[in-house]
C-alpha positions as a LaTeX table, in Angstrom:
\begin{tabular}{lrrr}
\hline
Residue & $x$ (\AA) & $y$ (\AA) & $z$ (\AA) \\
\hline
Met1 & 104.53 & 169.01 & 170.45 \\
Ala2 & 103.88 & 165.43 & 171.56 \\
Asp3 & 100.67 & 166.48 & 173.32 \\
Ala4 & 99.44 & 168.21 & 170.15 \\
Leu5 & 99.87 & 165.20 & 167.87 \\
Lys6 & 96.62 & 163.41 & 167.08 \\
Glu7 & 96.05 & 160.23 & 165.11 \\
Ile8 & 93.16 & 160.75 & 162.70 \\
Gly9 & 93.35 & 157.64 & 160.53 \\
Cys10 & 94.65 & 154.08 & 160.57 \\
Asn11 & 94.55 & 151.27 & 157.99 \\
Lys12 & 96.35 & 147.94 & 157.99 \\
Cys13 & 98.27 & 147.50 & 154.75 \\
Phe14 & 100.64 & 144.71 & 153.66 \\
Gly15 & 101.09 & 143.65 & 157.26 \\
Gly16 & 101.99 & 147.14 & 158.44 \\
Phe17 & 99.91 & 150.20 & 159.24 \\
Leu18 & 99.23 & 153.40 & 157.34 \\
Lys19 & 98.46 & 156.12 & 159.86 \\
Arg20 & 97.45 & 159.75 & 159.41 \\
Tyr21 & 98.21 & 162.46 & 161.96 \\
Gln22 & 97.57 & 166.13 & 162.55 \\
His23 & 99.34 & 168.64 & 164.76 \\
Gln24 & 99.69 & 172.35 & 165.28 \\
Ser25 & 102.76 & 173.45 & 163.36 \\
Asp26 & 105.16 & 176.04 & 164.71 \\
Ser27 & 106.70 & 176.54 & 161.26 \\
Val28 & 103.58 & 177.46 & 159.32 \\
Gln29 & 101.29 & 178.38 & 162.24 \\
Cys30 & 98.36 & 176.17 & 161.32 \\
Thr31 & 97.18 & 172.59 & 161.67 \\
Met32 & 99.23 & 170.30 & 159.45 \\
Lys33 & 98.57 & 166.71 & 158.42 \\
Phe34 & 101.04 & 163.99 & 157.49 \\
Gln35 & 100.98 & 160.24 & 156.97 \\
Val36 & 103.34 & 157.47 & 158.02 \\
Tyr37 & 103.49 & 153.96 & 156.66 \\
Phe38 & 104.90 & 151.72 & 159.39 \\
Pro39 & 106.13 & 148.42 & 157.90 \\
Pro40 & 105.47 & 145.11 & 159.70 \\
Gly41 & 107.50 & 144.75 & 162.86 \\
Ala42 & 107.45 & 148.44 & 163.69 \\
Val43 & 106.30 & 147.66 & 167.22 \\
Thr44 & 109.57 & 145.95 & 168.09 \\
Glu45 & 112.03 & 147.21 & 165.43 \\
Lys46 & 113.37 & 150.61 & 164.43 \\
Phe47 & 113.15 & 151.62 & 160.78 \\
Pro48 & 114.78 & 154.27 & 158.59 \\
Val49 & 112.51 & 156.83 & 156.94 \\
Ile50 & 111.92 & 157.95 & 153.38 \\
Tyr51 & 110.26 & 161.33 & 152.94 \\
Trp52 & 108.03 & 161.72 & 149.89 \\
Leu53 & 107.22 & 165.27 & 148.72 \\
Ser54 & 104.18 & 165.57 & 146.49 \\
Gly55 & 103.47 & 167.96 & 143.65 \\
Leu56 & 101.11 & 170.80 & 142.83 \\
Thr57 & 97.45 & 170.32 & 143.87 \\
Cys58 & 98.35 & 167.31 & 146.07 \\
Thr59 & 97.84 & 166.64 & 149.78 \\
Asp60 & 99.49 & 164.21 & 152.20 \\
Glu61 & 97.21 & 161.47 & 150.81 \\
Asn62 & 97.93 & 161.28 & 147.06 \\
Phe63 & 101.12 & 159.23 & 147.18 \\
Met64 & 99.83 & 156.75 & 149.74 \\
Val65 & 96.63 & 156.15 & 147.75 \\
Lys66 & 98.02 & 156.07 & 144.21 \\
Ala67 & 101.69 & 155.02 & 144.13 \\
Gly68 & 101.42 & 151.44 & 145.39 \\
Ala69 & 104.53 & 151.95 & 147.51 \\
Gln70 & 103.46 & 150.23 & 150.73 \\
Arg71 & 104.01 & 146.70 & 149.48 \\
Val72 & 107.62 & 147.46 & 148.60 \\
Ala73 & 108.21 & 149.42 & 151.81 \\
Ala74 & 106.89 & 146.47 & 153.81 \\
Glu75 & 109.29 & 144.09 & 152.06 \\
Leu76 & 112.25 & 146.44 & 152.46 \\
Gly77 & 111.57 & 147.42 & 156.07 \\
Val78 & 111.42 & 151.18 & 155.54 \\
Ala79 & 108.92 & 153.74 & 156.78 \\
Leu80 & 107.31 & 156.21 & 154.36 \\
Ile81 & 106.53 & 159.78 & 155.42 \\
Thr82 & 104.25 & 162.04 & 153.38 \\
Pro83 & 103.72 & 165.64 & 154.52 \\
Asp84 & 101.16 & 168.00 & 153.03 \\
Thr85 & 102.22 & 170.41 & 150.29 \\
Ser86 & 101.37 & 173.76 & 151.93 \\
Pro87 & 99.67 & 175.42 & 154.89 \\
Arg88 & 95.87 & 175.24 & 154.87 \\
Gly89 & 93.06 & 177.07 & 156.59 \\
Leu90 & 94.85 & 180.39 & 157.06 \\
Asn91 & 92.40 & 182.23 & 154.80 \\
Val92 & 95.04 & 184.43 & 153.23 \\
Glu93 & 93.46 & 186.54 & 150.49 \\
Gly94 & 94.06 & 184.88 & 147.13 \\
Glu95 & 95.45 & 181.64 & 148.55 \\
Ser96 & 93.08 & 179.50 & 146.47 \\
Asp97 & 92.78 & 181.66 & 143.36 \\
Ser98 & 94.99 & 179.39 & 141.25 \\
Trp99 & 96.11 & 175.77 & 141.31 \\
Asp100 & 99.83 & 176.55 & 141.02 \\
Phe101 & 100.19 & 179.09 & 143.83 \\
Gly102 & 99.03 & 179.29 & 147.43 \\
Val103 & 97.15 & 176.33 & 148.89 \\
Ala104 & 98.65 & 172.98 & 147.75 \\
Ala105 & 101.54 & 174.85 & 146.12 \\
Gly106 & 104.08 & 175.58 & 148.86 \\
Phe107 & 107.15 & 174.88 & 146.69 \\
Tyr108 & 109.11 & 173.70 & 149.75 \\
Leu109 & 110.64 & 177.12 & 150.41 \\
Asn110 & 110.53 & 179.72 & 153.18 \\
Ala111 & 108.56 & 182.70 & 151.91 \\
Thr112 & 109.96 & 186.16 & 152.59 \\
Val113 & 107.03 & 188.25 & 151.32 \\
Glu114 & 105.03 & 189.29 & 154.39 \\
Lys115 & 101.63 & 188.24 & 153.03 \\
Trp116 & 102.88 & 184.68 & 152.57 \\
Lys117 & 104.99 & 184.50 & 155.72 \\
Asn118 & 103.33 & 181.24 & 156.82 \\
Trp119 & 104.49 & 179.45 & 153.68 \\
Arg120 & 107.58 & 177.97 & 155.32 \\
Met121 & 107.49 & 174.43 & 154.01 \\
Tyr122 & 111.28 & 174.22 & 153.83 \\
Asp123 & 111.53 & 174.60 & 157.60 \\
Tyr124 & 108.57 & 172.30 & 158.11 \\
Val125 & 110.06 & 169.46 & 156.06 \\
Thr126 & 113.70 & 169.79 & 157.09 \\
Lys127 & 113.33 & 170.74 & 160.76 \\
Glu128 & 109.90 & 170.50 & 162.36 \\
Leu129 & 108.56 & 167.27 & 160.87 \\
Pro130 & 111.72 & 165.25 & 161.71 \\
Gln131 & 111.53 & 166.62 & 165.26 \\
Val132 & 107.88 & 165.61 & 165.55 \\
Leu133 & 108.68 & 162.11 & 164.31 \\
Ala134 & 111.66 & 161.70 & 166.64 \\
Ala135 & 109.68 & 162.92 & 169.65 \\
Asn136 & 106.65 & 160.71 & 169.07 \\
Phe137 & 107.80 & 157.54 & 167.33 \\
Pro138 & 110.72 & 155.70 & 168.92 \\
Asn139 & 110.37 & 153.02 & 166.22 \\
Leu140 & 111.46 & 155.50 & 163.52 \\
Asp141 & 115.16 & 156.20 & 163.06 \\
Thr142 & 115.17 & 159.76 & 161.71 \\
Ser143 & 118.97 & 159.77 & 161.67 \\
Arg144 & 118.70 & 157.37 & 158.72 \\
Ala145 & 116.63 & 159.31 & 156.23 \\
Ser146 & 116.31 & 159.83 & 152.50 \\
Ile147 & 114.10 & 162.03 & 150.36 \\
Met148 & 112.23 & 161.81 & 147.06 \\
Gly149 & 109.35 & 163.52 & 145.30 \\
His150 & 107.36 & 164.29 & 142.17 \\
Ser151 & 107.16 & 167.47 & 140.08 \\
Met152 & 107.04 & 170.36 & 142.61 \\
Gly153 & 107.95 & 167.71 & 145.18 \\
Gly154 & 110.84 & 166.57 & 143.01 \\
His155 & 112.04 & 170.17 & 143.04 \\
Gly156 & 111.72 & 170.08 & 146.82 \\
Ala157 & 113.61 & 166.80 & 147.17 \\
Leu158 & 116.50 & 167.96 & 144.97 \\
Thr159 & 116.89 & 171.39 & 146.56 \\
Ile160 & 116.56 & 170.09 & 150.12 \\
Ala161 & 119.10 & 167.32 & 149.53 \\
Leu162 & 121.57 & 169.70 & 147.88 \\
Lys163 & 121.25 & 172.17 & 150.75 \\
Asn164 & 121.49 & 169.44 & 153.41 \\
Pro165 & 123.76 & 166.72 & 151.97 \\
Leu166 & 124.60 & 165.15 & 155.34 \\
Lys167 & 120.96 & 164.87 & 156.37 \\
Tyr168 & 119.80 & 162.47 & 153.65 \\
Lys169 & 121.40 & 159.20 & 152.55 \\
Cys170 & 119.74 & 159.19 & 149.14 \\
Val171 & 117.71 & 161.44 & 146.83 \\
Ser172 & 115.62 & 160.73 & 143.76 \\
Ala173 & 112.83 & 162.40 & 141.84 \\
Phe174 & 110.06 & 161.83 & 139.33 \\
Ala175 & 109.65 & 164.58 & 136.72 \\
Pro176 & 111.07 & 167.29 & 138.97 \\
Ile177 & 110.87 & 171.02 & 138.29 \\
Cys178 & 114.64 & 171.35 & 137.87 \\
His179 & 115.13 & 174.99 & 136.93 \\
Pro180 & 112.24 & 177.00 & 138.43 \\
Ile181 & 113.83 & 180.43 & 137.94 \\
Asn182 & 113.59 & 179.70 & 134.21 \\
Cys183 & 110.02 & 178.34 & 133.91 \\
Ala184 & 106.53 & 179.77 & 134.31 \\
Trp185 & 105.59 & 177.75 & 137.43 \\
Gly186 & 108.74 & 178.75 & 139.26 \\
Gln187 & 108.68 & 182.38 & 138.22 \\
Lys188 & 105.10 & 182.76 & 139.43 \\
Ala189 & 105.81 & 181.04 & 142.75 \\
Phe190 & 109.11 & 182.78 & 143.43 \\
Thr191 & 107.72 & 186.22 & 142.58 \\
Gly192 & 104.83 & 185.66 & 144.95 \\
Tyr193 & 106.69 & 184.05 & 147.84 \\
Leu194 & 110.14 & 185.66 & 147.56 \\
Gly195 & 109.48 & 188.93 & 145.72 \\
Ala196 & 110.78 & 190.15 & 142.39 \\
Glu197 & 113.35 & 192.64 & 143.67 \\
Asp198 & 116.16 & 190.29 & 144.74 \\
Lys199 & 116.50 & 187.34 & 142.37 \\
Ser200 & 119.36 & 185.92 & 144.47 \\
Lys201 & 116.65 & 184.66 & 146.84 \\
Trp202 & 115.25 & 182.63 & 143.95 \\
Glu203 & 118.59 & 180.93 & 143.37 \\
Glu204 & 118.48 & 179.47 & 146.90 \\
Tyr205 & 115.61 & 177.22 & 145.76 \\
Asp206 & 116.66 & 176.35 & 142.22 \\
Ala207 & 118.13 & 172.84 & 141.88 \\
Thr208 & 120.09 & 173.68 & 138.74 \\
Val209 & 121.76 & 176.68 & 140.39 \\
Leu210 & 122.39 & 174.72 & 143.58 \\
Val211 & 123.96 & 171.73 & 141.85 \\
Glu212 & 126.22 & 174.03 & 139.82 \\
Arg213 & 127.47 & 175.57 & 143.10 \\
Tyr214 & 127.54 & 172.35 & 145.10 \\
Asn215 & 130.70 & 171.65 & 147.09 \\
Gly216 & 129.56 & 168.90 & 149.45 \\
Pro217 & 130.26 & 165.17 & 149.61 \\
Lys218 & 129.67 & 162.92 & 146.62 \\
Met219 & 125.99 & 162.68 & 145.77 \\
Asp220 & 124.15 & 160.33 & 143.43 \\
Val221 & 120.81 & 161.48 & 142.04 \\
Leu222 & 118.26 & 159.41 & 140.13 \\
Ile223 & 115.67 & 161.20 & 138.00 \\
Asp224 & 112.94 & 159.39 & 136.09 \\
Gln225 & 111.20 & 161.51 & 133.49 \\
Gly226 & 108.28 & 160.48 & 131.33 \\
Gly227 & 109.05 & 161.00 & 127.65 \\
Asn228 & 105.40 & 161.86 & 126.93 \\
Asp229 & 105.09 & 164.32 & 129.82 \\
Gln230 & 103.19 & 167.41 & 128.66 \\
Phe231 & 105.06 & 169.58 & 131.15 \\
Leu232 & 108.41 & 168.42 & 129.78 \\
Lys233 & 107.24 & 169.55 & 126.37 \\
Asp234 & 106.05 & 172.86 & 127.86 \\
Asn235 & 109.56 & 173.54 & 129.25 \\
Gln236 & 108.42 & 173.51 & 132.87 \\
Leu237 & 110.77 & 170.72 & 134.04 \\
Gln238 & 114.12 & 171.10 & 132.22 \\
Pro239 & 115.99 & 168.03 & 133.55 \\
Glu240 & 118.72 & 168.46 & 130.94 \\
Ala241 & 119.71 & 171.80 & 132.49 \\
Phe242 & 120.16 & 170.07 & 135.85 \\
Val243 & 122.25 & 167.29 & 134.33 \\
Glu244 & 124.50 & 169.75 & 132.51 \\
Ala245 & 125.03 & 171.85 & 135.64 \\
Ser246 & 125.82 & 168.76 & 137.72 \\
Lys247 & 128.84 & 167.96 & 135.55 \\
Lys248 & 130.76 & 170.80 & 137.20 \\
Asn249 & 130.67 & 169.26 & 140.66 \\
Asn250 & 130.71 & 166.07 & 142.71 \\
Val251 & 127.17 & 165.06 & 141.76 \\
Ala252 & 126.42 & 162.02 & 139.61 \\
Val253 & 123.00 & 162.29 & 137.96 \\
Thr254 & 121.24 & 159.40 & 136.25 \\
Leu255 & 118.46 & 160.76 & 134.05 \\
Arg256 & 116.18 & 158.10 & 132.61 \\
Ile257 & 113.71 & 159.18 & 129.96 \\
Gln258 & 110.90 & 156.65 & 130.18 \\
Glu259 & 109.35 & 156.69 & 126.74 \\
Gly260 & 105.57 & 156.87 & 126.49 \\
Tyr261 & 105.01 & 157.77 & 130.15 \\
Asp262 & 103.33 & 161.00 & 131.21 \\
His263 & 103.28 & 163.11 & 134.40 \\
Ser264 & 100.72 & 161.02 & 136.26 \\
Tyr265 & 100.80 & 158.59 & 139.17 \\
Tyr266 & 100.60 & 155.74 & 136.66 \\
Phe267 & 104.16 & 156.72 & 135.77 \\
Ile268 & 105.19 & 156.90 & 139.42 \\
Ala269 & 103.57 & 153.56 & 140.28 \\
Thr270 & 105.48 & 151.91 & 137.43 \\
Phe271 & 108.92 & 152.87 & 138.72 \\
Ile272 & 108.46 & 153.44 & 142.47 \\
Glu273 & 109.78 & 149.99 & 143.37 \\
Asp274 & 113.09 & 150.70 & 141.68 \\
His275 & 113.43 & 154.00 & 143.54 \\
Leu276 & 112.55 & 152.53 & 146.92 \\
Lys277 & 115.07 & 149.71 & 146.52 \\
Arg278 & 117.74 & 152.27 & 145.69 \\
His279 & 116.88 & 154.26 & 148.81 \\
Ala280 & 116.88 & 151.13 & 150.97 \\
Arg281 & 120.36 & 150.17 & 149.79 \\
Ala282 & 121.65 & 153.57 & 150.87 \\
Leu283 & 119.77 & 153.56 & 154.16 \\
Phe284 & 120.98 & 150.12 & 155.19 \\
Ser285 & 124.55 & 150.45 & 153.93 \\
\hline
\end{tabular}
């Protein structure tokens, strides 16, 4: 894997370096790209990592370009990792027919329908990418990791953290899709990737179901949700369902409705510093 990793971009930023890489993925069987922001001092120090999972239509680049997170990461001494949102270049029939399924819409699950067998973003994010980082970057401490995301990526961050509570020190989300088995985006994705016959497969990737069944160590979750988010109004996100389900188990959820904010990166940029500081406190504790 180390021989396959190739640096394809590098920019100095707030004293550190934002670098883009590509490699041949074993999980999804195609070339995958990801970005790493190395804070200042990464040549001689070892830093914990925060994984950011992006939403529908996004790539590995959106967060790094739009969120304004590098300044805060530089000050806190944390590395930021942004994977892509799906396999690309496989030329599966219909993969680009719609914006909410296929390319750029991997939903951070392992598909079981044969046609979409390469859509294994859950394995990529939780297993392969951390292994690639550990094998190639001795200045990154992948044993100290946290996870966060937006929209579809918020869904990914919540479900991955709930399924792997000992792997991540902290989890937070912006406008996550909290109850995908009960909304149009999730039903379309889960039918396509997991099939319609066995709905129990869907429950494995639904944060509201997972938090209701959770029996792991104490977990604190922060969710910021724009009050003027069109997708909140369209019932795609359903954070209240997640909060209600969390009351049954050892999960403390802070849901902040940020009035006037929408679903965009303007919303994320406004509150990203608060999230990163929360993650840093957990990572350095």
